[in-house]
Amino acid sequence: MPPTKGGAVGRDDRSVTGKLFMLLSAFRSGRAELTLSEIAHRSGLAMTTVHRLVGELTERGVLERGSDRRYRVGLALFEIAALAPRGPGLREVALPYMEDLYEFTRENVQLGVRADDEVVFVERLAGRASVGVRTRIGGRFPMPPTGVGLVLLAHAPPEVRQRVLAAPLHRFTSRTLTDPERVRRVLADVRRDGFAVSDRQVTSDALSVAAPVFDGSGAVVAALSVVLRFGSVRPSSLAPAVRMAARGISRALTSAPDSIGETVAG
């Protein structure tokens, strides 16, 4: 915190919960192992606060310290995260259909849900020969450039679409759509056709075909996609298989125990 006029350090009025979240948010894909100083820098917390909180979290297994004195997320946090209802409940229902789709295509199969204005990937199956992707399980990604994200955004509340398209759209490749009006036209096509195609918008060598997953009330709660190497097959030829698998997950969610259906819809 900046010094006060008298030269004393101002008091940090943020709650302990807020500080913990800021500390844990310092860990991201590509920076999964951090030193104390790196945690302080990335979280914006004072070193004394970081030292105290990291010590407590390490004692409880939420963080782990390696022999190189770098910290990483511990198994205790993974165990807590596994209780998130929209992850495991949905994954448990979807996995058999995802496995069937993978066996049919031998390509990346991904399942994602909307979290605020982004897509979070809750499951992914991939083979050795599958094209590389930039997404990971538990990772967040912008919705507009991905097949899964296009489906989720197309069926999101109007205020969500407006908010997402009012913000700057990040360009990943020369084919990434960054014009909001063009994205709106694509979203209308997704709602009309029942599937989305993202053609080399995230990486220059891959495209995806995605379809919506519905709950018992008809609301879209997730999206399923296949990500394949560009030029290996026509996207339209994969759309029926992706839509069939998504419909299978939708039917399974409808007939799943109420506790699963409710938490996925929530």
XYZ file of C-alpha atoms in Angstrom:
266
model
C 0.000 0.000 0.000
C 1.270 3.553 -0.657
C 2.653 5.566 2.268
C 0.418 8.072 4.030
C 1.325 11.747 4.400
C 2.916 11.008 7.748
C 5.162 8.409 6.158
C 3.382 5.371 7.640
C 2.221 2.548 5.428
C -1.527 2.683 4.788
C -3.614 -0.125 6.196
C -4.744 -2.835 3.772
C -8.500 -3.061 4.313
C -9.067 -5.978 1.946
C -10.656 -9.016 3.598
C -8.684 -12.163 4.324
C -10.866 -14.018 1.815
C -10.092 -11.437 -0.852
C -6.378 -11.664 -0.164
C -6.459 -15.458 -0.359
C -8.229 -15.330 -3.699
C -5.734 -12.786 -5.038
C -2.857 -14.961 -3.855
C -4.212 -18.154 -5.417
C -5.082 -16.304 -8.639
C -1.376 -15.596 -9.099
C -1.038 -19.226 -10.236
C -2.004 -19.625 -13.878
C -1.263 -21.852 -16.827
C 2.329 -21.169 -17.800
C 3.206 -19.939 -14.315
C 2.191 -22.858 -12.130
C 5.303 -22.670 -9.934
C 6.167 -19.372 -8.256
C 8.576 -18.008 -5.666
C 7.344 -15.880 -2.770
C 8.450 -12.690 -4.503
C 6.702 -13.723 -7.720
C 3.492 -14.438 -5.800
C 3.710 -11.024 -4.152
C 4.340 -9.308 -7.484
C 1.549 -11.094 -9.368
C -1.022 -10.831 -6.573
C -0.245 -7.241 -5.610
C -0.033 -8.205 -1.939
C 2.617 -7.127 0.517
C 5.474 -9.590 1.011
C 4.713 -9.912 4.734
C 1.111 -10.854 3.919
C 2.208 -13.321 1.251
C 4.740 -14.922 3.579
C 2.110 -15.428 6.291
C -0.674 -16.705 4.007
C 1.592 -18.981 1.976
C 2.881 -20.529 5.198
C -0.649 -21.276 6.389
C -1.773 -22.615 3.007
C 1.295 -24.844 2.772
C 0.630 -26.296 6.224
C -2.858 -27.258 5.059
C -1.776 -28.724 1.723
C -3.461 -26.026 -0.356
C -0.008 -25.096 -1.639
C 3.095 -27.250 -1.856
C 6.721 -26.139 -1.664
C 9.324 -27.824 -3.844
C 12.998 -28.381 -3.151
C 13.674 -25.380 -5.395
C 11.711 -23.207 -2.902
C 9.010 -22.573 -5.488
C 5.345 -23.056 -4.636
C 2.645 -24.829 -6.598
C -1.046 -25.643 -6.085
C -1.438 -28.581 -3.711
C -3.685 -31.617 -3.756
C -5.921 -30.220 -1.027
C -7.080 -27.471 -3.386
C -7.594 -30.001 -6.170
C -9.786 -32.089 -3.865
C -11.911 -29.055 -3.041
C -12.160 -28.012 -6.682
C -13.350 -31.494 -7.619
C -16.525 -30.781 -5.646
C -17.573 -27.985 -8.022
C -20.972 -29.216 -9.240
C -20.850 -27.944 -12.816
C -17.583 -29.817 -13.356
C -17.727 -33.387 -12.013
C -21.508 -33.865 -12.312
C -21.538 -32.809 -15.936
C -18.303 -34.649 -16.725
C -19.620 -37.882 -15.229
C -22.679 -37.741 -17.464
C -20.827 -36.564 -20.575
C -17.743 -38.785 -20.568
C -19.271 -41.903 -22.196
C -20.534 -39.794 -25.116
C -17.239 -37.938 -25.358
C -15.378 -41.243 -25.479
C -17.656 -42.497 -28.268
C -17.073 -39.284 -30.212
C -13.329 -39.609 -29.724
C -13.351 -43.213 -30.938
C -15.234 -42.103 -34.026
C -13.039 -39.098 -34.846
C -9.705 -39.754 -33.084
C -9.546 -35.998 -32.585
C -9.675 -33.650 -29.581
C -13.065 -33.747 -27.883
C -13.822 -30.869 -25.505
C -16.621 -29.976 -23.115
C -17.062 -26.425 -21.880
C -19.430 -24.312 -19.804
C -19.944 -20.562 -19.609
C -18.558 -18.787 -16.556
C -19.542 -15.130 -16.697
C -18.126 -13.854 -20.001
C -15.707 -16.714 -20.684
C -15.757 -20.416 -21.416
C -14.280 -22.861 -18.890
C -13.242 -26.255 -20.230
C -14.285 -29.010 -17.828
C -13.108 -32.041 -19.817
C -10.949 -32.876 -22.829
C -9.955 -36.100 -24.553
C -7.023 -36.165 -26.951
C -4.836 -38.684 -28.743
C -1.161 -38.625 -29.648
C -1.906 -37.601 -33.210
C -4.470 -34.941 -32.297
C -3.734 -31.376 -33.323
C -2.387 -29.182 -30.538
C -4.804 -26.869 -28.741
C -4.369 -23.838 -26.483
C -7.080 -24.840 -24.039
C -6.753 -26.913 -20.873
C -9.095 -28.497 -18.350
C -10.096 -25.891 -15.815
C -8.782 -23.093 -18.000
C -10.728 -20.031 -19.100
C -10.812 -18.746 -22.648
C -12.648 -16.000 -24.555
C -15.877 -17.253 -26.073
C -15.947 -15.689 -29.576
C -12.982 -17.490 -31.208
C -13.768 -21.066 -30.121
C -16.457 -23.430 -31.354
C -17.587 -24.206 -27.814
C -17.579 -20.510 -26.974
C -19.609 -19.575 -30.057
C -22.301 -22.038 -29.041
C -22.386 -20.798 -25.459
C -22.389 -17.152 -26.513
C -25.096 -17.725 -29.110
C -27.391 -19.091 -26.397
C -26.325 -16.717 -23.617
C -28.657 -13.998 -22.319
C -28.711 -10.907 -24.574
C -26.967 -8.792 -21.947
C -24.047 -11.239 -21.883
C -23.697 -11.118 -25.678
C -23.838 -7.337 -25.591
C -21.186 -7.139 -22.879
C -18.826 -9.590 -24.585
C -19.125 -7.950 -27.990
C -18.781 -4.452 -26.551
C -15.348 -5.344 -25.196
C -12.260 -5.566 -27.443
C -12.095 -8.954 -29.178
C -8.637 -10.516 -28.950
C -7.037 -11.597 -32.211
C -5.240 -14.962 -32.053
C -4.703 -15.481 -35.800
C -5.332 -13.572 -39.015
C -8.702 -15.357 -39.230
C -9.969 -14.452 -35.762
C -13.208 -12.500 -36.000
C -12.818 -9.156 -34.237
C -15.723 -7.267 -35.830
C -18.700 -7.468 -33.412
C -21.233 -7.303 -36.252
C -19.653 -10.258 -38.023
C -19.648 -12.212 -34.765
C -23.345 -11.391 -34.286
C -24.109 -12.812 -37.733
C -22.152 -15.969 -36.889
C -24.073 -16.346 -33.611
C -27.358 -16.081 -35.489
C -26.167 -18.863 -37.824
C -25.254 -21.007 -34.813
C -28.755 -20.665 -33.368
C -30.282 -21.443 -36.770
C -28.059 -24.391 -37.718
C -27.660 -26.012 -34.293
C -23.858 -26.118 -34.450
C -20.840 -23.830 -34.744
C -17.635 -23.975 -36.768
C -14.566 -22.022 -35.690
C -12.155 -22.046 -38.615
C -8.515 -21.373 -37.602
C -9.534 -18.614 -35.221
C -7.391 -19.801 -32.285
C -4.490 -21.478 -34.077
C -3.695 -21.405 -37.783
C -3.744 -25.177 -38.154
C -6.969 -26.185 -36.355
C -10.710 -25.761 -36.555
C -13.533 -26.922 -34.315
C -17.114 -28.079 -34.687
C -19.358 -27.621 -31.636
C -22.943 -28.262 -30.593
C -25.066 -27.279 -27.580
C -25.903 -29.444 -24.581
C -29.362 -28.784 -23.101
C -30.836 -29.451 -19.691
C -34.384 -30.658 -19.021
C -35.788 -27.129 -19.283
C -34.283 -26.570 -22.721
C -31.554 -24.214 -21.528
C -28.036 -24.584 -22.931
C -25.776 -25.599 -20.037
C -22.665 -26.701 -21.918
C -21.176 -27.174 -25.362
C -19.349 -30.118 -26.909
C -16.751 -29.822 -29.661
C -14.303 -31.703 -31.818
C -11.052 -29.902 -32.639
C -9.217 -31.223 -35.680
C -6.392 -30.317 -37.992
C -7.402 -27.953 -40.779
C -7.784 -29.738 -44.114
C -8.126 -33.232 -42.639
C -11.905 -33.427 -43.081
C -14.792 -31.165 -44.032
C -16.339 -29.621 -40.887
C -19.862 -30.203 -42.176
C -19.211 -33.949 -42.278
C -18.485 -33.966 -38.527
C -21.444 -31.831 -37.489
C -23.970 -34.735 -37.358
C -21.699 -36.798 -35.082
C -21.032 -33.866 -32.755
C -24.712 -32.968 -32.581
C -25.656 -36.595 -31.916
C -23.191 -36.843 -29.027
C -24.422 -33.533 -27.615
C -28.022 -34.737 -27.812
C -26.998 -37.912 -25.997
C -25.504 -35.871 -23.164
C -28.648 -33.723 -23.093
C -30.880 -36.783 -22.758
C -28.620 -38.206 -20.054
C -28.747 -34.933 -18.108
C -32.530 -34.929 -18.311
C -32.714 -38.427 -16.853
C -29.854 -37.914 -14.364
C -30.552 -37.677 -10.620
C -32.092 -34.345 -9.688
C -28.980 -33.315 -7.735
C -26.824 -33.520 -10.867
C -29.339 -31.887 -13.171
C -29.920 -29.008 -10.798
C -26.242 -28.283 -10.166
C -25.387 -28.388 -13.875
C -28.235 -25.999 -14.640
C -27.234 -23.758 -11.748
